[in-house]
PDB file of C-alpha atoms in Angstrom:
ATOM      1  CA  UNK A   1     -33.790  58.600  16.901  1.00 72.00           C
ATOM      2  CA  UNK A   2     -30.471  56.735  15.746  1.00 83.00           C
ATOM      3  CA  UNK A   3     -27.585  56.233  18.221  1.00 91.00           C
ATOM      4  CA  UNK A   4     -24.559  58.993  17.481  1.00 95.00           C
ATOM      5  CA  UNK A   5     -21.960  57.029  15.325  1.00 96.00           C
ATOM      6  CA  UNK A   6     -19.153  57.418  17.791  1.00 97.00           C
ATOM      7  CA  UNK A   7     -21.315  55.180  20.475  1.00 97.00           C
ATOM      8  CA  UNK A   8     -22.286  52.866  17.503  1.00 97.00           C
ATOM      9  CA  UNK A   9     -18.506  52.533  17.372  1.00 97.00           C
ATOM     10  CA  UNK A  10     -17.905  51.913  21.134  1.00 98.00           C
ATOM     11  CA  UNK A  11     -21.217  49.394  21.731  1.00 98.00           C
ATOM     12  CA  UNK A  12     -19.173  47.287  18.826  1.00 98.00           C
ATOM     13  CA  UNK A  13     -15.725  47.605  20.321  1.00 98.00           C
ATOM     14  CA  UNK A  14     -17.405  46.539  23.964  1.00 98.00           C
ATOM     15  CA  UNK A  15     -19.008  43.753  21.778  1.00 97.00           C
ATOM     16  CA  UNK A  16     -16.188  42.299  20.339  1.00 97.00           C
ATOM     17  CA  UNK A  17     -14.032  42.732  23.552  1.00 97.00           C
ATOM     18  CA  UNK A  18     -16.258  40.406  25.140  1.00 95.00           C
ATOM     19  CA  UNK A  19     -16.824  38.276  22.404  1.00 95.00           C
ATOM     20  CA  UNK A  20     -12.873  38.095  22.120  1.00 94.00           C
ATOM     21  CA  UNK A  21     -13.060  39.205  18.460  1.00 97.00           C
ATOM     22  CA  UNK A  22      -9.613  40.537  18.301  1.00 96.00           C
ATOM     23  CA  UNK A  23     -10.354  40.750  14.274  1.00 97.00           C
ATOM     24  CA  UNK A  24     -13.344  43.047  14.606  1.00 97.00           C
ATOM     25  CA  UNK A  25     -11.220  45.252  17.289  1.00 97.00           C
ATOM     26  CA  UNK A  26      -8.601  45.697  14.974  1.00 97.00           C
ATOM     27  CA  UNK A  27     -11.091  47.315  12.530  1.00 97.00           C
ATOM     28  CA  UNK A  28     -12.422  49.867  14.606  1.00 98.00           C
ATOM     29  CA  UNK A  29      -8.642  51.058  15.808  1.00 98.00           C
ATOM     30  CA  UNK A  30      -6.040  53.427  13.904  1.00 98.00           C
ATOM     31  CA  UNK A  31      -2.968  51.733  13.313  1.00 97.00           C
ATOM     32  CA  UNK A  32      -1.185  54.091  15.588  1.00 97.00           C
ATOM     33  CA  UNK A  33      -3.912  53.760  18.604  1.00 98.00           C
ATOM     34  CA  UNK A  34      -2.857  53.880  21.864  1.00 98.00           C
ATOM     35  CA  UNK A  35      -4.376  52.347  24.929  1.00 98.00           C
ATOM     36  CA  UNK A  36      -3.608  54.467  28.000  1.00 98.00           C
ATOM     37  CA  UNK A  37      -3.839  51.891  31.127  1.00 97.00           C
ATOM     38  CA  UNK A  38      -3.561  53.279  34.509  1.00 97.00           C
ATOM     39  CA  UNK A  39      -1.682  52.135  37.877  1.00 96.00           C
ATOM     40  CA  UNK A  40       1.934  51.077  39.543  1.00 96.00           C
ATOM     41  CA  UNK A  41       1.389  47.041  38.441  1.00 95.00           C
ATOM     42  CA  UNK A  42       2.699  45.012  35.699  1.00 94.00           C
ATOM     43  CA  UNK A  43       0.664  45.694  32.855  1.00 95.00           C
ATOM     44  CA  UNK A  44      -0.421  49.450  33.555  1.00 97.00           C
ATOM     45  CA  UNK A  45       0.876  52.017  31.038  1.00 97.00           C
ATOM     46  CA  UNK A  46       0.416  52.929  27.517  1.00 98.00           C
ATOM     47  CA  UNK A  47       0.313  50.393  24.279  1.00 98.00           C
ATOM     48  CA  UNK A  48       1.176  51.886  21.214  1.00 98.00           C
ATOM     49  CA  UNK A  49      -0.290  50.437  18.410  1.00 98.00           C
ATOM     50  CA  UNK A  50      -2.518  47.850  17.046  1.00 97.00           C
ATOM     51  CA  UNK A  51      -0.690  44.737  18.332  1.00 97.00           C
ATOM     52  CA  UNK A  52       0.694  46.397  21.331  1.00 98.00           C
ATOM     53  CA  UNK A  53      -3.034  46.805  21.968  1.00 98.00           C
ATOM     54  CA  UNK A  54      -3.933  43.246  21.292  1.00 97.00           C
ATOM     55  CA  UNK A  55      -1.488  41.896  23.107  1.00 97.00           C
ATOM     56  CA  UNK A  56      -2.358  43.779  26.201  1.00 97.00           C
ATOM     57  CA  UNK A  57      -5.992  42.180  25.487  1.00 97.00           C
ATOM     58  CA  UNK A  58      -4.677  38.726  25.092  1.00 96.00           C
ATOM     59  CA  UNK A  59      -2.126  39.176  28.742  1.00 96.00           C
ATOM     60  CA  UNK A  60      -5.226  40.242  30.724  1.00 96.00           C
ATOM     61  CA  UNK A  61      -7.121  37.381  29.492  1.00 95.00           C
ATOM     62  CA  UNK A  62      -4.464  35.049  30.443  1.00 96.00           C
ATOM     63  CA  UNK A  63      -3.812  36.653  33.329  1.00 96.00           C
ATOM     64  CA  UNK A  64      -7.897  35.997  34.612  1.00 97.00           C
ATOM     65  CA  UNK A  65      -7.350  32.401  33.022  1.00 97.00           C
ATOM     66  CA  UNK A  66     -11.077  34.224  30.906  1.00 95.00           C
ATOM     67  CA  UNK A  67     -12.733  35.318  33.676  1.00 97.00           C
ATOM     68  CA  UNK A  68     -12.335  38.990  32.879  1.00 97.00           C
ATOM     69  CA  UNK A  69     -15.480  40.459  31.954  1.00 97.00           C
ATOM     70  CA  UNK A  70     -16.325  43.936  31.078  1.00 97.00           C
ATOM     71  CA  UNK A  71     -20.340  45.155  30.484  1.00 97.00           C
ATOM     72  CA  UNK A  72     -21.028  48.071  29.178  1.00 98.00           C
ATOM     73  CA  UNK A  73     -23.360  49.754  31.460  1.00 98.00           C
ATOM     74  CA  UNK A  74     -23.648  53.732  29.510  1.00 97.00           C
ATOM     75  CA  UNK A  75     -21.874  55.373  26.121  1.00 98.00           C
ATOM     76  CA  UNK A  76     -21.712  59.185  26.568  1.00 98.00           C
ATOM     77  CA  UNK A  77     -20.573  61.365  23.445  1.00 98.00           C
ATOM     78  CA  UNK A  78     -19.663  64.752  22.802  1.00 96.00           C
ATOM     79  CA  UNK A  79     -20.753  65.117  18.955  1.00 93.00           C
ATOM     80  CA  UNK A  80     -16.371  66.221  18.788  1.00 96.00           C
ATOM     81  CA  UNK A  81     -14.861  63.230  18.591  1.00 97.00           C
ATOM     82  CA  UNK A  82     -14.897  61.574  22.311  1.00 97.00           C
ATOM     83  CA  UNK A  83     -17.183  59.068  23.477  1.00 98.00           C
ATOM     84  CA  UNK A  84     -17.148  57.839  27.149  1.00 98.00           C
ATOM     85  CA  UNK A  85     -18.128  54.114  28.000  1.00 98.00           C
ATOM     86  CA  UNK A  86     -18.722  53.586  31.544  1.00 98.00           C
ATOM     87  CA  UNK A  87     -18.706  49.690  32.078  1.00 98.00           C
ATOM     88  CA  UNK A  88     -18.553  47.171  35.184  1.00 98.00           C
ATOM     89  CA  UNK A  89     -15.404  44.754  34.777  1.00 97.00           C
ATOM     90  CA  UNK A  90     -15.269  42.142  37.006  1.00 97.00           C
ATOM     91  CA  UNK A  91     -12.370  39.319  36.858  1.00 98.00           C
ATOM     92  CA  UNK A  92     -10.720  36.784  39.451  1.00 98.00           C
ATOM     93  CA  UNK A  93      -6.895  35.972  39.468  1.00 97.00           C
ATOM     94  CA  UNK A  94      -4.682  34.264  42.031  1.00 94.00           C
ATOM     95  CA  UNK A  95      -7.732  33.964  44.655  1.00 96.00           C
ATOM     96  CA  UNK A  96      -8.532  37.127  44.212  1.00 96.00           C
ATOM     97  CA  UNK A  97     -11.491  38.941  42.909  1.00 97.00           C
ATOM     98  CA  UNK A  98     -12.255  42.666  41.136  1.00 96.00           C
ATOM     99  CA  UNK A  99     -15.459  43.891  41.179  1.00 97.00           C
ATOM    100  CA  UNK A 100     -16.068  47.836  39.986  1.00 96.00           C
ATOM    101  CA  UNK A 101     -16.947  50.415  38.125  1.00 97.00           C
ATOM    102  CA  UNK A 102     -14.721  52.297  35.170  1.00 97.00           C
ATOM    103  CA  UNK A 103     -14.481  53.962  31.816  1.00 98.00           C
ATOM    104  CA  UNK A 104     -13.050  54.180  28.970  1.00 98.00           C
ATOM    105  CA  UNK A 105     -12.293  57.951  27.224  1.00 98.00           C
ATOM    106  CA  UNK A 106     -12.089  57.444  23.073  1.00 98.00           C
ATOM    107  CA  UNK A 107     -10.593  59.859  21.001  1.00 98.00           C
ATOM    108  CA  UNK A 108     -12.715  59.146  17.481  1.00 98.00           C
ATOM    109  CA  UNK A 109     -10.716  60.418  14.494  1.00 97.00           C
ATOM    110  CA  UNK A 110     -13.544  59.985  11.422  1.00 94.00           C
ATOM    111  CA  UNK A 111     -14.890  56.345  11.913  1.00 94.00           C
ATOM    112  CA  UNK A 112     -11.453  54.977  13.835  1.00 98.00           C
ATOM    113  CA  UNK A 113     -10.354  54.939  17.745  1.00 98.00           C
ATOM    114  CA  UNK A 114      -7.071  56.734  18.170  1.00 98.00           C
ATOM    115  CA  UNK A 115      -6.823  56.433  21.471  1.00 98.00           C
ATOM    116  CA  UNK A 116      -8.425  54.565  24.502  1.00 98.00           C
ATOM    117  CA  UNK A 117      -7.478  56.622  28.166  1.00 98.00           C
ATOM    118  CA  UNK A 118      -8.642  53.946  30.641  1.00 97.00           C
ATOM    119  CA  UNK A 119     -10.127  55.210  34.188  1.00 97.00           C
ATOM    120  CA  UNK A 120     -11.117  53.120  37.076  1.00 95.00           C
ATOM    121  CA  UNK A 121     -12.808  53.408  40.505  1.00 94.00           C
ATOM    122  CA  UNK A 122      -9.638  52.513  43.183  1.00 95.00           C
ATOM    123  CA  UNK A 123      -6.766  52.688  41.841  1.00 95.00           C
ATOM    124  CA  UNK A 124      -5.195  51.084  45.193  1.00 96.00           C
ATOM    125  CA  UNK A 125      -7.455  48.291  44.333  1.00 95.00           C
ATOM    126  CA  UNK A 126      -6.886  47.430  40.327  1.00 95.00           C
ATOM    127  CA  UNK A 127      -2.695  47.343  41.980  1.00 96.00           C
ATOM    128  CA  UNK A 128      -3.216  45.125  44.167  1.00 96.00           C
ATOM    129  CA  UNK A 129      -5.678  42.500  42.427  1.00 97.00           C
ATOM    130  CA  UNK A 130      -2.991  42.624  39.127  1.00 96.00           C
ATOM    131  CA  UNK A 131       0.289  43.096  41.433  1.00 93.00           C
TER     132      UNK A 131
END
């Protein structure tokens, strides 16, 4: 049985992500997407648009100096238009070191991503490692 098309479209975004394939990422994203980051630090909150987007990418690489690393571990879909990747992202910055468990909510509008709502394991934790 084929894969649903929505996690088709996630396994590639998680693909490219890690292949840092900004160019492919852009392709699967509505101009107007938004990517919903959550916490209190520096680069939570939401990223309107395309290079907004990017640019978030490209900061938390920089931040990790490339250590960030996200592997997609499940893709759940609802047949409506959400898909739910649940992924382990691990990273190191500053001497310290993030190890856990999130997902990623996607709001599929025909064959594009309109919008990415980011949840993670301990919040407490993801403030303190990118505080």
């Amino acid at each position: 049985m084929a894969e649903h098309p929505h996690a088709e479209l996630v396994r590639k975004g998680y693909e490219a992500f890690q292949r840092g394939d900004m160019d492919t990422l852009r392709t699967l994203m509505s101009g107007d997407a938004t990517h919903h980051l959550p916490g209190s630090h520096p680069l939570a909150g939401d990223f309107k648009g395309q290079d907004a987007i990017i640019d978030l990418y490209r900061r938390l690489n920089e931040e990790t100096n490339g250590t960030l690393r996200v592997e997609l571990r499940q893709v759940l879909v609802d047949g409506r238009g959400h898909a739910v990747g649940i992924h382990r992202l691990t990273a190191e910055r500053g001497g310290k070191q993030l190890d856990e468990t999130g997902s990623i909510v996607f709001r599929i509008v025909g064959d594009k991503v309109t919008d990415l709502d980011e949840c993670i394991e301990d919040i407490e934790r993801a403030n303190a490692f990118w505080s």
